[in-house]
C-alpha cells in the first residue's frame, strides 16, 4: 500500500509542475514490462522479440559504416551472448581504419553466428532460488574456467592487484565456479 501512496504523491507533484501523463502510458502491476528498450520478465532482463527479429533479418554489411552500425545494434545486447568478443572479432577487423573493407567467409560466418546467438540469447537476472546470475554469460562455457580460476582463487598472492568494488562480484564468480564443479549447474 505504501508504494501506491508514494506513487500517487509523485504523480501529484508532476501534475502540479505541469507535466501530463497519457493514460495509454500508465501500466499497473505486471510480470512483464518494456523499459528503455529492454524487456523485463519476472525480474529478468531479456532481448525484446522485435529486436531479435530485426537483428536476425539483417543483411550482411557492404561497407565499413554498415558493419559499424550492425555491431552497434548487436553490441548493445553483448552481455546476453557468451563469448561475444571472440565471435565478432572478424567483424571488427573490417572496420579498422588501416584495413580495406573485404567481406570474406570468416566475416560471413561470424555475422551468421552472432545473429544465431542473438536469437538464442540468455535472459539475465535472479534465478528461482534468488541468486544473482549476471555472470551467466561469463560462466556458460567450461573453457573460460581456467581464465577465471586465478581470479577466483587469488593466485596473485601478496602482489594481487586491488579489486575494490569488483571483490563481491569475484566472490560470486568463485562460488558459482565451485557449485558448478560439484554438479549443481545453478544458473547455467
mmCIF file of C-alpha atoms in Angstrom:
data_model
loop_
_atom_site.group_PDB
_atom_site.id
_atom_site.type_symbol
_atom_site.label_atom_id
_atom_site.label_comp_id
_atom_site.label_asym_id
_atom_site.label_seq_id
_atom_site.Cartn_x
_atom_site.Cartn_y
_atom_site.Cartn_z
ATOM 1 C CA UNK A 1 0.000 0.000 0.000
ATOM 2 C CA UNK A 2 2.878 2.352 0.823
ATOM 3 C CA UNK A 3 4.206 2.010 -2.742
ATOM 4 C CA UNK A 4 0.891 3.140 -4.209
ATOM 5 C CA UNK A 5 0.728 6.105 -1.829
ATOM 6 C CA UNK A 6 4.238 7.210 -2.829
ATOM 7 C CA UNK A 7 3.371 6.698 -6.484
ATOM 8 C CA UNK A 8 0.292 8.859 -6.042
ATOM 9 C CA UNK A 9 2.408 11.599 -4.391
ATOM 10 C CA UNK A 10 4.867 11.517 -7.295
ATOM 11 C CA UNK A 11 2.030 11.799 -9.798
ATOM 12 C CA UNK A 12 0.546 14.766 -7.908
ATOM 13 C CA UNK A 13 3.932 16.533 -7.840
ATOM 14 C CA UNK A 14 4.343 16.003 -11.591
ATOM 15 C CA UNK A 15 0.813 17.236 -12.314
ATOM 16 C CA UNK A 16 1.361 20.375 -10.184
ATOM 17 C CA UNK A 17 4.599 21.023 -12.105
ATOM 18 C CA UNK A 18 2.649 20.982 -15.369
ATOM 19 C CA UNK A 19 3.545 17.509 -16.606
ATOM 20 C CA UNK A 20 0.851 15.374 -18.177
ATOM 21 C CA UNK A 21 0.698 11.606 -18.193
ATOM 22 C CA UNK A 22 -1.040 9.843 -21.059
ATOM 23 C CA UNK A 23 -3.450 7.189 -19.824
ATOM 24 C CA UNK A 24 -2.171 4.862 -22.548
ATOM 25 C CA UNK A 25 1.309 5.011 -20.976
ATOM 26 C CA UNK A 26 0.141 4.089 -17.468
ATOM 27 C CA UNK A 27 0.585 0.430 -16.612
ATOM 28 C CA UNK A 28 -0.411 -1.369 -13.461
ATOM 29 C CA UNK A 29 1.469 -4.193 -11.796
ATOM 30 C CA UNK A 30 2.703 -6.631 -14.441
ATOM 31 C CA UNK A 31 5.007 -9.630 -14.739
ATOM 32 C CA UNK A 32 6.433 -8.257 -17.983
ATOM 33 C CA UNK A 33 7.338 -4.687 -18.962
ATOM 34 C CA UNK A 34 9.492 -2.965 -21.516
ATOM 35 C CA UNK A 35 11.546 -0.058 -20.199
ATOM 36 C CA UNK A 36 14.100 1.937 -22.226
ATOM 37 C CA UNK A 37 14.057 -0.734 -24.925
ATOM 38 C CA UNK A 38 14.773 -3.604 -22.533
ATOM 39 C CA UNK A 39 12.215 -6.313 -21.823
ATOM 40 C CA UNK A 40 11.905 -7.328 -18.169
ATOM 41 C CA UNK A 41 10.015 -10.546 -17.419
ATOM 42 C CA UNK A 42 9.779 -11.879 -13.853
ATOM 43 C CA UNK A 43 12.752 -9.715 -12.867
ATOM 44 C CA UNK A 44 14.956 -10.992 -15.683
ATOM 45 C CA UNK A 45 16.390 -8.827 -18.464
ATOM 46 C CA UNK A 46 15.630 -10.146 -21.963
ATOM 47 C CA UNK A 47 16.105 -9.013 -25.525
ATOM 48 C CA UNK A 48 12.700 -7.941 -26.932
ATOM 49 C CA UNK A 49 11.319 -10.159 -29.699
ATOM 50 C CA UNK A 50 11.132 -7.237 -32.148
ATOM 51 C CA UNK A 51 14.841 -6.562 -31.649
ATOM 52 C CA UNK A 52 15.692 -10.226 -32.178
ATOM 53 C CA UNK A 53 13.619 -10.243 -35.380
ATOM 54 C CA UNK A 54 15.293 -7.071 -36.716
ATOM 55 C CA UNK A 55 18.800 -8.324 -35.979
ATOM 56 C CA UNK A 56 18.231 -11.796 -37.414
ATOM 57 C CA UNK A 57 16.746 -10.210 -40.571
ATOM 58 C CA UNK A 58 19.828 -8.001 -41.145
ATOM 59 C CA UNK A 59 21.586 -8.388 -44.470
ATOM 60 C CA UNK A 60 25.378 -8.693 -44.445
ATOM 61 C CA UNK A 61 27.033 -5.252 -44.436
ATOM 62 C CA UNK A 62 28.562 -3.976 -47.678
ATOM 63 C CA UNK A 63 30.934 -1.352 -46.224
ATOM 64 C CA UNK A 64 32.649 -0.220 -43.015
ATOM 65 C CA UNK A 65 29.829 2.109 -41.930
ATOM 66 C CA UNK A 66 27.189 -0.607 -42.278
ATOM 67 C CA UNK A 67 29.419 -3.017 -40.354
ATOM 68 C CA UNK A 68 29.848 -0.457 -37.565
ATOM 69 C CA UNK A 69 26.088 0.124 -37.454
ATOM 70 C CA UNK A 70 25.431 -3.623 -37.255
ATOM 71 C CA UNK A 71 27.998 -4.039 -34.486
ATOM 72 C CA UNK A 72 26.418 -1.134 -32.608
ATOM 73 C CA UNK A 73 22.939 -2.643 -32.773
ATOM 74 C CA UNK A 74 24.172 -6.081 -31.761
ATOM 75 C CA UNK A 75 26.742 -4.832 -29.239
ATOM 76 C CA UNK A 76 24.072 -3.245 -27.044
ATOM 77 C CA UNK A 77 22.987 -6.796 -26.153
ATOM 78 C CA UNK A 78 26.509 -8.261 -25.766
ATOM 79 C CA UNK A 79 26.082 -9.190 -22.108
ATOM 80 C CA UNK A 80 23.479 -11.761 -23.164
ATOM 81 C CA UNK A 81 25.880 -13.532 -25.527
ATOM 82 C CA UNK A 82 28.601 -15.842 -24.206
ATOM 83 C CA UNK A 83 31.989 -15.214 -25.858
ATOM 84 C CA UNK A 84 30.643 -12.169 -27.710
ATOM 85 C CA UNK A 85 34.048 -10.592 -28.329
ATOM 86 C CA UNK A 86 35.516 -13.756 -29.862
ATOM 87 C CA UNK A 87 32.510 -14.199 -32.156
ATOM 88 C CA UNK A 88 32.524 -10.630 -33.536
ATOM 89 C CA UNK A 89 36.303 -10.249 -33.748
ATOM 90 C CA UNK A 90 36.376 -10.873 -37.543
ATOM 91 C CA UNK A 91 33.717 -8.180 -37.984
ATOM 92 C CA UNK A 92 35.789 -5.600 -36.127
ATOM 93 C CA UNK A 93 38.768 -6.366 -38.382
ATOM 94 C CA UNK A 94 36.950 -4.998 -41.447
ATOM 95 C CA UNK A 95 36.084 -1.751 -39.624
ATOM 96 C CA UNK A 96 39.683 -0.816 -38.805
ATOM 97 C CA UNK A 97 40.931 2.363 -40.444
ATOM 98 C CA UNK A 98 44.086 0.774 -41.849
ATOM 99 C CA UNK A 99 42.176 -2.169 -43.383
ATOM 100 C CA UNK A 100 40.279 -2.070 -46.644
ATOM 101 C CA UNK A 101 36.749 -3.405 -46.432
ATOM 102 C CA UNK A 102 36.769 -7.031 -47.537
ATOM 103 C CA UNK A 103 33.813 -9.210 -46.564
ATOM 104 C CA UNK A 104 35.138 -12.743 -46.668
ATOM 105 C CA UNK A 105 33.949 -16.160 -45.479
ATOM 106 C CA UNK A 106 35.292 -15.521 -41.960
ATOM 107 C CA UNK A 107 33.185 -12.363 -41.634
ATOM 108 C CA UNK A 108 30.139 -14.072 -43.127
ATOM 109 C CA UNK A 109 30.466 -16.961 -40.660
ATOM 110 C CA UNK A 110 30.875 -14.539 -37.712
ATOM 111 C CA UNK A 111 27.875 -12.480 -38.858
ATOM 112 C CA UNK A 112 25.694 -15.581 -39.177
ATOM 113 C CA UNK A 113 26.867 -16.902 -35.805
ATOM 114 C CA UNK A 114 26.223 -13.665 -33.911
ATOM 115 C CA UNK A 115 22.710 -13.466 -35.385
ATOM 116 C CA UNK A 116 22.092 -17.053 -34.256
ATOM 117 C CA UNK A 117 23.438 -16.252 -30.772
ATOM 118 C CA UNK A 118 21.097 -13.236 -30.523
ATOM 119 C CA UNK A 119 18.167 -15.476 -31.434
ATOM 120 C CA UNK A 120 19.104 -17.858 -28.593
ATOM 121 C CA UNK A 121 20.336 -15.239 -26.099
ATOM 122 C CA UNK A 122 20.055 -15.959 -22.396
ATOM 123 C CA UNK A 123 17.963 -13.865 -20.021
ATOM 124 C CA UNK A 124 19.867 -12.207 -17.189
ATOM 125 C CA UNK A 125 18.560 -11.830 -13.670
ATOM 126 C CA UNK A 126 17.833 -13.662 -10.441
ATOM 127 C CA UNK A 127 17.238 -17.376 -10.575
ATOM 128 C CA UNK A 128 14.354 -19.152 -8.879
ATOM 129 C CA UNK A 129 16.460 -19.599 -5.741
ATOM 130 C CA UNK A 130 17.051 -15.817 -5.639
ATOM 131 C CA UNK A 131 20.755 -15.797 -6.536
ATOM 132 C CA UNK A 132 22.025 -13.175 -8.980
ATOM 133 C CA UNK A 133 23.318 -14.673 -12.183
ATOM 134 C CA UNK A 134 24.710 -11.697 -14.085
ATOM 135 C CA UNK A 135 27.771 -13.843 -14.667
ATOM 136 C CA UNK A 136 25.673 -16.367 -16.632
ATOM 137 C CA UNK A 137 27.206 -15.480 -19.997
ATOM 138 C CA UNK A 138 30.677 -15.303 -18.484
ATOM 139 C CA UNK A 139 30.424 -18.712 -16.840
ATOM 140 C CA UNK A 140 28.493 -20.535 -19.527
ATOM 141 C CA UNK A 141 31.476 -22.191 -21.154
ATOM 142 C CA UNK A 142 33.861 -24.555 -19.402
ATOM 143 C CA UNK A 143 36.790 -23.234 -21.478
ATOM 144 C CA UNK A 144 36.678 -19.988 -19.509
ATOM 145 C CA UNK A 145 37.182 -21.653 -16.123
ATOM 146 C CA UNK A 146 40.997 -21.744 -16.343
ATOM 147 C CA UNK A 147 40.984 -17.993 -17.026
ATOM 148 C CA UNK A 148 38.643 -17.251 -14.129
ATOM 149 C CA UNK A 149 40.197 -19.666 -11.652
ATOM 150 C CA UNK A 150 43.227 -17.466 -10.831
ATOM 151 C CA UNK A 151 40.863 -14.541 -10.243
ATOM 152 C CA UNK A 152 38.569 -16.614 -8.084
ATOM 153 C CA UNK A 153 41.356 -18.276 -6.112
ATOM 154 C CA UNK A 154 43.509 -15.145 -5.620
ATOM 155 C CA UNK A 155 46.517 -16.609 -7.442
ATOM 156 C CA UNK A 156 48.486 -13.369 -7.246
ATOM 157 C CA UNK A 157 49.414 -13.911 -3.596
ATOM 158 C CA UNK A 158 50.514 -10.744 -1.783
ATOM 159 C CA UNK A 159 51.062 -8.786 -5.010
ATOM 160 C CA UNK A 160 47.449 -9.213 -6.093
ATOM 161 C CA UNK A 161 46.040 -6.015 -7.618
ATOM 162 C CA UNK A 162 43.370 -4.199 -5.646
ATOM 163 C CA UNK A 163 39.943 -5.186 -6.924
ATOM 164 C CA UNK A 164 37.917 -2.700 -4.872
ATOM 165 C CA UNK A 165 34.275 -2.797 -5.887
ATOM 166 C CA UNK A 166 34.834 -5.895 -8.031
ATOM 167 C CA UNK A 167 35.574 -8.067 -4.986
ATOM 168 C CA UNK A 168 31.899 -9.010 -4.309
ATOM 169 C CA UNK A 169 31.481 -9.946 -7.972
ATOM 170 C CA UNK A 170 34.612 -12.116 -7.839
ATOM 171 C CA UNK A 171 33.214 -13.795 -4.727
ATOM 172 C CA UNK A 172 30.025 -14.646 -6.653
ATOM 173 C CA UNK A 173 32.086 -15.952 -9.585
ATOM 174 C CA UNK A 174 34.118 -18.123 -7.204
ATOM 175 C CA UNK A 175 31.012 -19.581 -5.532
ATOM 176 C CA UNK A 176 29.403 -20.168 -8.942
ATOM 177 C CA UNK A 177 32.515 -21.967 -10.206
ATOM 178 C CA UNK A 178 32.620 -24.238 -7.178
ATOM 179 C CA UNK A 179 28.900 -25.028 -7.263
ATOM 180 C CA UNK A 180 29.156 -25.851 -10.980
ATOM 181 C CA UNK A 181 32.088 -28.179 -10.407
ATOM 182 C CA UNK A 182 30.103 -30.015 -7.751
ATOM 183 C CA UNK A 183 27.392 -30.800 -10.302
ATOM 184 C CA UNK A 184 24.973 -28.017 -9.397
ATOM 185 C CA UNK A 185 24.515 -26.156 -12.675
ATOM 186 C CA UNK A 186 22.721 -23.294 -10.912
ATOM 187 C CA UNK A 187 22.087 -20.531 -13.397
ATOM 188 C CA UNK A 188 23.849 -22.004 -16.410
#
